[in-house]
Amino acid sequence: EEIEHLQGGKEYNLSQDNELRFEVENNEIVQMEIKEGLAEVFGSELMKNRIYKFASGSKIAVFTWQGCKILLRGKTEVAYVSKETPMMVYLNTHAALEQMRQQAELEATRGPKVMVVGPGDVGKSTVCRLLLNYAVRVGRRPTFIELDVGQGSVSVPGTVGALLVERPADVEQGFALTAPLVYHFGATSPGANMKLYEILTAKLAEVFAMRCKTYSRIAQSGCVINTCGWIKGEGYQSLKYAAQAFEVDVIIVLDQERLYNELVRDMPSFVKIVLQSKSGGVVERSQGFRRFTRDEKVREYFYGFNCCYYPHSFEVKFVDVEIYKVGAPPVPNSCLPLGMTPEDNQTKLVPVNPGPEIVHHLLSVSLADTKEDDLLSTNVAGFIVITNVDMERKTFTVLSPAPRPLPRRYLLLSDVRFMDIK
Ligand code: ATP
C-alpha cells in the first residue's frame, strides 16, 4: 500500500518535554505528520505515516516526552514550540489516580471520582481528555461525565451526559461518541434553570453509581467530571452540589487560588483538593468564537465530522407530537399559589404550541414512552431542528439524523438554535 506523505510545509524539531502549539487560521486546514520520535495530542499518541488534518479554529498542542520531528503544512495563525508545560504535573496526577484504581482493584471497591473545576479557558476539558486518555491507555475503562452545558463534548450544547471511554480520543475528532447517555437541559448556562441542572446532575450521579454496582471494571476505573467555567455565586453552589451528588474523591482546581480555598473550606476533609496551574497554551476564546464552536457542534451532530453524513428532512404533523419547555417564566413569590415555591416553577413542563417562533430551535426527542415517565430526567434519543412551520397544514419540517418517523412522541424545546446554512 502506498503511503501518502506531506510535501513541503515546515518542520519543527522538538526536544523532550516540549510542546508544539498551533492554531488554524479561519477557513483553512492544517495538515500534520510526525516524521521522527513519539508525540501525543492531548494524551492520544500520534501514528507515523498518517496525515492529520485540523479544521479552522482548531487549537492544538503536540507534546513529546522523548523528542520528535513534526511537519506542518497549511496556514496557521500561530505556531511555536514551548518548553514550559504543566504536563509533568498532569502525568503525576494520572499516576496518583492510577494508584487509587489499583487499590480499588485489590479491595474490590470503587476507583477515584475526579472533578475538574476552574474559570473559563483554563483547559478543563483538555485536562479531562488527558486524564481519560492516560487511563484508557493503561487498560482502564473510565467514565467521562460532562456537566458543561455550554461547551460540552459529549453531545450538542444545552445537554449534559456521560460516556464510557473504551479507547483513546481520536486526534482529530475527540472521543468516539458511541452510545453516550444524554439529558436535555435546554440552555447553554446552568443559571437558566438551576433546579433542573441539579436534577440532571443527581440523575447522572445515580446512573453512574448503578453502573458501578453492575460492572466492577467501571467502578474501579472511576470517572472524570468536567464542569462549567461558572464558579461564582450559584455556579459555585452547583459545583458543590455535583461534588456531593457524585461523592467525588478528588477535585482538581485549575488556576484559581480563591476557588481552591473556598473548596478546601467547604468540602469534607476526605475530599482531596489540588490546585494546578493552567497550561500557557490554552487559548482564550471570545464570545463569538464560543458561539461558533457551539454551532459547529450542532452541525457535526447532523452532518457528521467532515460532513460525512447527510441528515434527513421530513414533515411532522402537529398531532403526532407534544412539545414541552422545562420551566415556567419566573413569577414573584407573592404571585405563587399557596404551597408552591419558585423551584416548582422551574421543573414545570409547559406545553408549547408549534408556531413560527420555534423555527431554528433544537428539540430533544425524549425516550419517555408516556407522559407519566418523568420527562425531565429521562434521557434523550437524539435531536432534531425545526426548519419550517406550516400553520395551515398543521405540520412542521425537521432536520433529523435518522429517517422518519420520530421514534417517540415527546419533544423538549431548547433555547439553542441552529441555522442550516453554510
Ligand atoms: P471552557 O470553560 O470554556 O469549557 P476549558 O477550561 O474547558 O474552557 P479547554 O476547552 O480545555 O478549556 O481549552 C480551550 C482551548 O485551548 C481549546 O481549543 C483547546 O484545544 C486549547 N488548548 C488547550 N491546551 C492547549 C495547549 N497546551 N496548547 C494549545 N492549545 C491548547
CSV table of C-alpha atoms and ligand atoms in Angstrom, one decimal:
chain,number,residue,atom,x,y,z
A,1,GLU,CA,0.0,0.0,0.0
A,2,GLU,CA,1.4,3.3,-1.0
A,3,ILE,CA,1.7,5.7,1.9
A,4,GLU,CA,0.9,9.3,1.4
A,5,HIS,CA,3.4,11.8,2.8
A,6,LEU,CA,3.2,15.5,3.3
A,7,GLN,CA,5.1,17.5,0.7
A,8,GLY,CA,6.6,20.9,1.6
A,9,GLY,CA,5.5,22.6,4.8
A,10,LYS,CA,7.5,23.5,7.8
A,11,GLU,CA,9.4,21.2,10.1
A,12,TYR,CA,9.7,21.5,13.8
A,13,ASN,CA,12.2,19.8,15.9
A,14,LEU,CA,11.0,19.2,19.5
A,15,SER,CA,13.3,18.3,22.3
A,16,GLN,CA,12.0,16.1,25.1
A,17,ASP,CA,9.1,17.6,27.2
A,18,ASN,CA,8.5,20.3,24.5
A,19,GLU,CA,5.1,21.2,23.0
A,20,LEU,CA,4.3,22.5,19.6
A,21,ARG,CA,1.3,24.7,19.8
A,22,PHE,CA,-0.7,26.0,16.8
A,23,GLU,CA,-4.0,27.5,15.8
A,24,VAL,CA,-5.6,27.0,12.4
A,25,GLU,CA,-6.5,30.2,10.5
A,26,ASN,CA,-10.1,30.9,9.5
A,27,ASN,CA,-11.3,28.9,6.5
A,28,GLU,CA,-8.0,27.0,6.4
A,29,ILE,CA,-7.0,23.4,7.0
A,30,VAL,CA,-3.6,22.5,8.5
A,31,GLN,CA,-2.1,19.1,7.9
A,32,MET,CA,0.3,17.5,10.3
A,33,GLU,CA,2.6,14.5,10.2
A,34,ILE,CA,5.1,13.0,12.7
A,35,LYS,CA,8.4,12.3,11.0
A,36,GLU,CA,10.5,11.0,13.9
A,37,GLY,CA,10.1,10.1,17.5
A,38,LEU,CA,6.9,9.9,19.6
A,39,ALA,CA,4.4,12.6,20.4
A,40,GLU,CA,0.8,12.9,21.6
A,41,VAL,CA,-2.1,15.4,21.2
A,42,PHE,CA,-3.9,15.8,24.5
A,43,GLY,CA,-2.9,12.3,25.5
A,44,SER,CA,-3.6,10.5,22.3
A,45,GLU,CA,-0.5,9.1,20.6
A,46,LEU,CA,0.3,10.1,17.0
A,47,MET,CA,0.8,7.4,14.4
A,48,LYS,CA,3.6,7.5,11.9
A,49,ASN,CA,2.7,7.6,8.2
A,50,ARG,CA,-0.6,9.3,8.8
A,51,ILE,CA,-1.6,12.8,7.9
A,52,TYR,CA,-3.7,14.5,10.4
A,53,LYS,CA,-6.0,17.3,9.3
A,54,PHE,CA,-7.3,20.1,11.5
A,55,ALA,CA,-10.1,22.5,10.6
A,56,SER,CA,-10.2,26.2,11.1
A,57,GLY,CA,-10.5,27.3,14.7
A,58,SER,CA,-8.6,24.2,16.0
A,59,LYS,CA,-6.2,24.9,18.8
A,60,ILE,CA,-3.7,22.1,19.1
A,61,ALA,CA,-0.8,21.1,21.2
A,62,VAL,CA,1.6,18.3,20.2
A,63,PHE,CA,3.6,17.2,23.2
A,64,THR,CA,6.6,14.9,23.3
A,65,TRP,CA,8.1,13.1,26.2
A,66,GLN,CA,11.0,11.8,24.2
A,67,GLY,CA,11.6,14.4,21.4
A,68,CYS,CA,10.2,14.3,17.9
A,69,LYS,CA,10.1,15.9,14.5
A,70,ILE,CA,6.7,17.3,13.3
A,71,LEU,CA,5.8,18.6,9.9
A,72,LEU,CA,3.0,21.2,9.4
A,73,ARG,CA,1.5,22.3,6.2
A,74,GLY,CA,-1.1,25.0,5.8
A,75,LYS,CA,-1.9,28.4,7.2
A,76,THR,CA,-1.5,28.6,11.0
A,77,GLU,CA,-2.4,31.7,13.0
A,78,VAL,CA,0.3,30.9,15.4
A,79,ALA,CA,2.8,28.1,15.6
A,80,TYR,CA,5.5,27.9,18.2
A,81,VAL,CA,7.4,25.4,20.4
A,82,SER,CA,7.1,25.9,24.2
A,83,LYS,CA,9.4,24.4,26.7
A,84,GLU,CA,7.2,25.3,29.7
A,85,THR,CA,4.2,23.0,30.1
A,86,PRO,CA,2.4,21.5,33.2
A,87,MET,CA,2.4,18.1,31.5
A,88,MET,CA,4.6,16.6,34.2
A,89,VAL,CA,2.1,17.7,36.9
A,90,TYR,CA,-0.8,16.2,34.9
A,91,LEU,CA,1.1,13.0,34.4
A,92,ASN,CA,1.8,12.8,38.1
A,93,THR,CA,-1.9,13.3,38.7
A,94,HIS,CA,-2.6,10.4,36.4
A,95,ALA,CA,-0.1,8.3,38.3
A,96,ALA,CA,-1.8,9.1,41.7
A,97,LEU,CA,-5.2,8.3,40.2
A,98,GLU,CA,-3.9,5.0,38.8
A,99,GLN,CA,-2.6,4.1,42.3
A,100,MET,CA,-6.1,4.7,43.6
A,101,ARG,CA,-7.5,2.4,40.9
A,102,GLN,CA,-5.1,-0.3,41.7
A,103,GLN,CA,-6.1,-0.1,45.3
A,104,ALA,CA,-9.7,-0.2,44.3
A,105,GLU,CA,-9.0,-3.4,42.3
A,106,LEU,CA,-7.3,-5.0,45.3
A,107,GLU,CA,-10.0,-4.2,47.7
A,108,ALA,CA,-12.9,-4.6,45.2
A,109,THR,CA,-14.1,-1.1,45.9
A,110,ARG,CA,-14.5,1.8,43.5
A,111,GLY,CA,-11.9,3.9,41.8
A,112,PRO,CA,-11.4,7.7,42.0
A,113,LYS,CA,-14.1,10.1,41.0
A,114,VAL,CA,-12.3,13.2,39.9
A,115,MET,CA,-13.9,16.6,39.2
A,116,VAL,CA,-12.1,19.3,37.2
A,117,VAL,CA,-13.1,22.9,38.0
A,118,GLY,CA,-11.9,26.4,37.3
A,119,PRO,CA,-12.9,29.5,35.4
A,120,GLY,CA,-13.4,29.6,31.6
A,121,ASP,CA,-10.5,29.0,29.3
A,122,VAL,CA,-8.1,27.3,31.7
A,123,GLY,CA,-8.1,24.0,29.9
A,124,LYS,CA,-10.6,22.0,32.0
A,125,SER,CA,-11.9,19.9,29.0
A,126,THR,CA,-8.3,19.3,27.9
A,127,VAL,CA,-7.2,18.1,31.3
A,128,CYS,CA,-10.3,15.7,31.4
A,129,ARG,CA,-9.4,14.4,27.9
A,130,LEU,CA,-5.8,13.9,29.0
A,131,LEU,CA,-6.7,12.0,32.2
A,132,LEU,CA,-9.2,9.8,30.4
A,133,ASN,CA,-6.7,9.1,27.6
A,134,TYR,CA,-4.0,8.1,30.1
A,135,ALA,CA,-6.4,5.9,32.0
A,136,VAL,CA,-7.7,4.1,28.9
A,137,ARG,CA,-4.1,3.6,27.6
A,138,VAL,CA,-3.3,1.6,30.8
A,139,GLY,CA,-6.3,-0.6,30.2
A,140,ARG,CA,-8.9,1.2,32.3
A,141,ARG,CA,-12.5,2.0,31.3
A,142,PRO,CA,-13.1,5.4,32.8
A,143,THR,CA,-16.4,7.2,32.5
A,144,PHE,CA,-16.5,10.8,31.3
A,145,ILE,CA,-19.2,12.9,32.9
A,146,GLU,CA,-19.9,16.1,31.0
A,147,LEU,CA,-21.6,18.8,33.1
A,148,ASP,CA,-20.6,21.7,30.9
A,149,VAL,CA,-23.8,22.7,29.1
A,150,GLY,CA,-22.1,25.4,27.1
A,151,GLN,CA,-19.0,23.9,25.5
A,152,GLY,CA,-19.6,20.2,26.3
A,153,SER,CA,-18.0,17.5,24.2
A,154,VAL,CA,-20.4,14.5,24.7
A,155,SER,CA,-23.3,15.9,22.7
A,156,VAL,CA,-24.8,19.1,21.4
A,157,PRO,CA,-24.8,22.3,23.5
A,158,GLY,CA,-27.6,22.5,26.1
A,159,THR,CA,-27.2,19.0,27.3
A,160,VAL,CA,-25.3,17.0,30.0
A,161,GLY,CA,-24.2,13.4,29.6
A,162,ALA,CA,-22.0,10.5,30.3
A,163,LEU,CA,-19.7,8.5,28.1
A,164,LEU,CA,-17.8,5.2,28.8
A,165,VAL,CA,-14.3,5.7,27.4
A,166,GLU,CA,-13.1,2.5,25.8
A,167,ARG,CA,-10.3,3.8,23.6
A,168,PRO,CA,-8.2,7.0,23.4
A,169,ALA,CA,-9.7,10.0,21.8
A,170,ASP,CA,-9.2,10.3,18.1
A,171,VAL,CA,-6.6,13.0,17.5
A,172,GLU,CA,-8.8,14.9,15.0
A,173,GLN,CA,-12.3,14.1,16.3
A,174,GLY,CA,-12.1,13.5,20.0
A,175,PHE,CA,-13.7,10.6,21.9
A,176,ALA,CA,-15.9,8.2,19.9
A,177,LEU,CA,-19.5,9.1,20.8
A,178,THR,CA,-20.9,5.6,20.6
A,179,ALA,CA,-23.9,5.4,22.8
A,180,PRO,CA,-23.4,8.3,25.1
A,181,LEU,CA,-26.1,8.9,27.7
A,182,VAL,CA,-27.5,12.3,27.2
A,183,TYR,CA,-30.0,14.5,29.1
A,184,HIS,CA,-31.8,17.6,27.9
A,185,PHE,CA,-31.0,20.8,29.7
A,186,GLY,CA,-32.2,23.3,27.1
A,187,ALA,CA,-29.8,26.2,27.6
A,188,THR,CA,-26.1,27.0,27.5
A,189,SER,CA,-25.7,28.2,31.0
A,190,PRO,CA,-26.7,26.3,34.2
A,191,GLY,CA,-28.1,29.6,35.5
A,192,ALA,CA,-31.0,29.4,33.1
A,193,ASN,CA,-32.6,26.7,35.4
A,194,MET,CA,-30.6,25.8,38.5
A,195,LYS,CA,-33.2,23.4,39.7
A,196,LEU,CA,-33.2,21.4,36.5
A,197,TYR,CA,-29.4,21.5,36.5
A,198,GLU,CA,-29.3,19.9,39.9
A,199,ILE,CA,-31.8,17.3,39.0
A,200,LEU,CA,-29.8,16.2,36.0
A,201,THR,CA,-26.5,16.3,38.0
A,202,ALA,CA,-28.2,14.0,40.5
A,203,LYS,CA,-29.5,11.8,37.8
A,204,LEU,CA,-26.1,11.3,36.2
A,205,ALA,CA,-24.6,10.5,39.6
A,206,GLU,CA,-27.3,7.9,40.2
A,207,VAL,CA,-26.9,6.3,36.8
A,208,PHE,CA,-23.1,6.2,37.2
A,209,ALA,CA,-23.5,4.6,40.7
A,210,MET,CA,-25.8,2.0,39.3
A,211,ARG,CA,-23.3,1.1,36.5
A,212,CYS,CA,-20.6,0.8,39.1
A,213,LYS,CA,-22.7,-1.7,41.0
A,214,THR,CA,-23.2,-3.8,38.0
A,215,TYR,CA,-19.7,-3.6,36.4
A,216,SER,CA,-16.7,-3.8,38.7
A,217,ARG,CA,-14.3,-2.7,35.9
A,218,ILE,CA,-16.3,0.6,35.5
A,219,ALA,CA,-16.4,1.1,39.3
A,220,GLN,CA,-12.6,0.5,39.6
A,221,SER,CA,-11.8,2.8,36.7
A,222,GLY,CA,-13.7,5.7,38.3
A,223,CYS,CA,-14.8,8.8,36.5
A,224,VAL,CA,-13.7,12.2,35.3
A,225,ILE,CA,-16.2,15.1,35.6
A,226,ASN,CA,-15.9,18.2,33.5
A,227,THR,CA,-17.7,21.3,34.8
A,228,CYS,CA,-18.8,24.8,33.6
A,229,GLY,CA,-16.5,27.8,33.9
A,230,TRP,CA,-19.1,29.5,36.1
A,231,ILE,CA,-17.6,29.4,39.6
A,232,LYS,CA,-19.2,32.3,41.4
A,233,GLY,CA,-22.5,32.5,43.4
A,234,GLU,CA,-24.9,29.9,42.1
A,235,GLY,CA,-22.2,28.5,39.8
A,236,TYR,CA,-20.1,27.7,42.9
A,237,GLN,CA,-23.2,26.1,44.6
A,238,SER,CA,-23.7,23.9,41.6
A,239,LEU,CA,-20.1,22.7,41.8
A,240,LYS,CA,-20.6,21.8,45.5
A,241,TYR,CA,-23.8,20.1,44.6
A,242,ALA,CA,-22.1,18.0,41.9
A,243,ALA,CA,-19.2,17.1,44.3
A,244,GLN,CA,-21.8,15.8,46.8
A,245,ALA,CA,-24.0,14.0,44.3
A,246,PHE,CA,-21.1,12.1,42.9
A,247,GLU,CA,-19.3,11.8,46.2
A,248,VAL,CA,-16.1,12.9,44.5
A,249,ASP,CA,-12.7,11.9,45.9
A,250,VAL,CA,-10.5,14.4,44.1
A,251,ILE,CA,-11.1,17.9,42.9
A,252,ILE,CA,-8.6,19.5,40.5
A,253,VAL,CA,-8.8,23.2,40.6
A,254,LEU,CA,-7.2,24.9,37.6
A,255,ASP,CA,-5.6,28.2,38.0
A,256,GLN,CA,-7.8,29.8,40.7
A,257,GLU,CA,-6.5,30.1,44.2
A,258,ARG,CA,-9.7,31.6,45.5
A,259,LEU,CA,-11.8,28.8,44.3
A,260,TYR,CA,-9.3,26.3,45.7
A,261,ASN,CA,-9.6,28.0,49.2
A,262,GLU,CA,-13.3,28.1,49.1
A,263,LEU,CA,-13.5,24.4,48.3
A,264,VAL,CA,-10.9,23.5,51.0
A,265,ARG,CA,-13.2,25.4,53.4
A,266,ASP,CA,-16.4,23.8,52.2
A,267,MET,CA,-15.6,20.3,51.3
A,268,PRO,CA,-15.4,17.4,53.8
A,269,SER,CA,-11.8,16.6,54.7
A,270,PHE,CA,-11.7,13.2,52.8
A,271,VAL,CA,-12.0,15.1,49.5
A,272,LYS,CA,-8.6,15.7,48.1
A,273,ILE,CA,-8.4,19.2,46.6
A,274,VAL,CA,-5.4,20.1,44.4
A,275,LEU,CA,-4.5,23.4,42.8
A,276,GLN,CA,-2.8,23.1,39.5
A,277,SER,CA,-1.7,25.7,37.0
A,278,LYS,CA,-3.2,26.0,33.6
A,279,SER,CA,-1.1,25.5,30.5
A,280,GLY,CA,0.3,28.6,28.9
A,281,GLY,CA,-1.0,27.2,25.6
A,282,VAL,CA,-4.7,27.3,26.5
A,283,VAL,CA,-6.2,29.9,24.3
A,284,GLU,CA,-8.8,32.4,25.4
A,285,ARG,CA,-12.0,32.2,23.4
A,286,SER,CA,-14.2,35.1,22.7
A,287,GLN,CA,-18.0,35.0,23.0
A,288,GLY,CA,-18.1,35.0,19.2
A,289,PHE,CA,-15.8,32.0,19.0
A,290,ARG,CA,-17.8,30.2,21.6
A,291,ARG,CA,-20.9,30.7,19.6
A,292,PHE,CA,-19.0,29.4,16.5
A,293,THR,CA,-17.9,26.3,18.3
A,294,ARG,CA,-21.4,25.6,19.6
A,295,ASP,CA,-22.8,26.0,16.1
A,296,GLU,CA,-20.1,23.6,14.8
A,297,LYS,CA,-21.0,21.1,17.4
A,298,VAL,CA,-24.6,21.0,16.3
A,299,ARG,CA,-23.6,20.9,12.6
A,300,GLU,CA,-21.3,18.0,13.4
A,301,TYR,CA,-24.3,16.2,15.1
A,302,PHE,CA,-26.4,16.4,11.9
A,303,TYR,CA,-23.7,16.3,9.2
A,304,GLY,CA,-21.0,14.2,10.9
A,305,PHE,CA,-17.4,15.0,11.2
A,306,ASN,CA,-16.2,16.4,7.9
A,307,CYS,CA,-19.8,16.3,6.6
A,308,CYS,CA,-19.6,12.5,6.2
A,309,TYR,CA,-23.4,12.0,6.8
A,310,TYR,CA,-26.4,13.6,5.3
A,311,PRO,CA,-29.3,14.4,7.6
A,312,HIS,CA,-32.9,13.7,6.7
A,313,SER,CA,-35.6,16.3,6.3
A,314,PHE,CA,-39.3,15.4,6.7
A,315,GLU,CA,-42.6,16.7,7.8
A,316,VAL,CA,-44.2,16.0,11.1
A,317,LYS,CA,-47.9,16.6,11.9
A,318,PHE,CA,-48.7,18.7,14.9
A,319,VAL,CA,-51.0,16.0,16.2
A,320,ASP,CA,-48.2,13.4,16.2
A,321,VAL,CA,-46.0,15.1,18.8
A,322,GLU,CA,-46.2,17.0,22.1
A,323,ILE,CA,-43.7,19.8,22.6
A,324,TYR,CA,-42.8,21.0,26.1
A,325,LYS,CA,-40.4,23.5,27.6
A,326,VAL,CA,-39.0,22.8,31.0
A,327,GLY,CA,-39.6,25.7,33.5
A,328,ALA,CA,-42.2,28.4,33.5
A,329,PRO,CA,-41.0,32.0,33.5
A,330,PRO,CA,-40.3,33.2,37.0
A,331,VAL,CA,-43.1,35.0,38.9
A,332,PRO,CA,-42.7,37.0,42.1
A,333,ASN,CA,-43.1,34.9,45.2
A,334,SER,CA,-46.3,36.8,46.1
A,335,CYS,CA,-48.0,35.6,43.0
A,336,LEU,CA,-47.3,31.9,43.5
A,337,PRO,CA,-50.2,29.7,44.6
A,338,LEU,CA,-50.1,28.7,48.2
A,339,GLY,CA,-47.7,25.9,48.9
A,340,MET,CA,-45.7,26.4,45.7
A,341,THR,CA,-42.1,27.5,45.7
A,342,PRO,CA,-40.2,29.2,42.8
A,343,GLU,CA,-38.4,26.0,42.3
A,344,ASP,CA,-41.6,24.1,41.4
A,345,ASN,CA,-41.9,26.6,38.6
A,346,GLN,CA,-38.5,25.6,37.3
A,347,THR,CA,-39.5,22.0,36.9
A,348,LYS,CA,-42.8,22.6,35.4
A,349,LEU,CA,-43.5,21.2,31.9
A,350,VAL,CA,-45.0,23.9,29.9
A,351,PRO,CA,-46.8,22.8,26.7
A,352,VAL,CA,-45.5,24.7,23.6
A,353,ASN,CA,-47.9,25.2,20.6
A,354,PRO,CA,-46.0,24.9,17.4
A,355,GLY,CA,-45.7,28.3,15.7
A,356,PRO,CA,-43.1,30.4,13.8
A,357,GLU,CA,-41.2,31.2,17.0
A,358,ILE,CA,-39.9,27.6,17.2
A,359,VAL,CA,-38.2,27.7,13.8
A,360,HIS,CA,-34.4,27.0,14.0
A,361,HIS,CA,-34.8,25.7,17.6
A,362,LEU,CA,-33.2,22.5,18.6
A,363,LEU,CA,-35.6,19.9,20.1
A,364,SER,CA,-34.6,16.9,22.1
A,365,VAL,CA,-36.5,13.7,21.4
A,366,SER,CA,-37.2,12.2,24.8
A,367,LEU,CA,-37.0,8.5,25.2
A,368,ALA,CA,-40.0,8.7,27.6
A,369,ASP,CA,-42.8,6.4,26.4
A,370,THR,CA,-45.7,8.0,28.2
A,371,LYS,CA,-46.1,11.3,29.9
A,372,GLU,CA,-46.2,9.6,33.2
A,373,ASP,CA,-42.5,8.8,32.7
A,374,ASP,CA,-40.6,11.6,34.2
A,375,LEU,CA,-39.8,13.7,31.1
A,376,LEU,CA,-37.3,15.8,33.0
A,377,SER,CA,-35.0,13.0,34.0
A,378,THR,CA,-35.4,10.6,31.1
A,379,ASN,CA,-32.5,10.6,28.7
A,380,VAL,CA,-32.9,11.6,25.0
A,381,ALA,CA,-32.8,9.5,21.8
A,382,GLY,CA,-31.4,12.4,19.8
A,383,PHE,CA,-32.1,15.9,18.5
A,384,ILE,CA,-34.0,17.5,15.6
A,385,VAL,CA,-34.1,21.1,14.5
A,386,ILE,CA,-37.2,22.7,13.1
A,387,THR,CA,-36.6,24.2,9.7
A,388,ASN,CA,-40.2,25.3,8.9
A,389,VAL,CA,-43.6,25.6,10.4
A,390,ASP,CA,-46.7,25.4,8.2
A,391,MET,CA,-49.6,26.7,10.3
A,392,GLU,CA,-52.2,26.0,7.6
A,393,ARG,CA,-51.4,22.4,7.1
A,394,LYS,CA,-50.5,22.0,10.7
A,395,THR,CA,-47.1,20.4,10.1
A,396,PHE,CA,-43.5,21.4,10.6
A,397,THR,CA,-40.4,20.3,8.8
A,398,VAL,CA,-37.5,18.9,10.7
A,399,LEU,CA,-33.8,18.1,10.1
A,400,SER,CA,-33.1,14.8,11.7
A,401,PRO,CA,-30.1,12.4,11.8
A,402,ALA,CA,-32.5,9.5,11.3
A,403,PRO,CA,-35.2,8.9,8.7
A,404,ARG,CA,-38.9,9.4,9.6
A,405,PRO,CA,-40.8,8.7,11.7
A,406,LEU,CA,-39.7,10.2,15.0
A,407,PRO,CA,-39.0,7.4,17.5
A,408,ARG,CA,-41.1,9.0,20.2
A,409,ARG,CA,-43.9,11.5,20.8
A,410,TYR,CA,-42.4,13.8,23.4
A,411,LEU,CA,-40.2,16.7,22.4
A,412,LEU,CA,-38.4,19.1,24.6
A,413,LEU,CA,-37.7,22.6,23.3
A,414,SER,CA,-34.2,24.0,23.7
A,415,ASP,CA,-33.1,27.7,23.7
A,416,VAL,CA,-30.3,26.6,21.4
A,417,ARG,CA,-30.8,27.5,17.8
A,418,PHE,CA,-29.2,26.3,14.6
A,419,MET,CA,-29.5,27.7,11.1
A,420,ASP,CA,-28.9,25.1,8.5
A,421,ILE,CA,-26.7,27.2,6.2
A,422,LYS,CA,-23.1,27.3,5.4
B,1,ATP,P1,-14.5,26.2,29.0
B,1,ATP,O1,-14.6,26.5,30.4
B,1,ATP,O2,-14.9,27.3,28.1
B,1,ATP,O3,-15.2,24.9,28.6
B,1,ATP,P2,-11.9,25.0,29.2
B,1,ATP,O4,-11.3,25.5,30.5
B,1,ATP,O5,-12.5,23.6,29.3
B,1,ATP,O6,-12.9,26.0,28.7
B,1,ATP,P3,-10.4,23.9,27.0
B,1,ATP,O7,-11.6,23.7,26.2
B,1,ATP,O8,-9.8,22.7,27.6
B,1,ATP,O9,-10.8,25.0,28.1
B,1,ATP,O10,-9.3,24.7,26.2
B,1,ATP,C1,-9.5,25.9,25.5
B,1,ATP,C2,-8.9,25.8,24.1
B,1,ATP,O11,-7.5,25.8,24.3
B,1,ATP,C3,-9.2,24.6,23.3
B,1,ATP,O12,-9.5,24.9,22.0
B,1,ATP,C4,-8.0,23.7,23.4
B,1,ATP,O13,-7.9,22.9,22.3
B,1,ATP,C5,-6.9,24.7,23.5
B,1,ATP,N1,-5.7,24.2,24.3
B,1,ATP,C6,-5.7,23.6,25.5
B,1,ATP,N2,-4.5,23.3,25.9
B,1,ATP,C7,-3.7,23.8,24.9
B,1,ATP,C8,-2.2,23.8,24.7
B,1,ATP,N3,-1.4,23.3,25.7
B,1,ATP,N4,-1.8,24.4,23.6
B,1,ATP,C9,-2.6,24.9,22.7
B,1,ATP,N5,-3.9,24.9,22.8
B,1,ATP,C10,-4.5,24.3,23.9
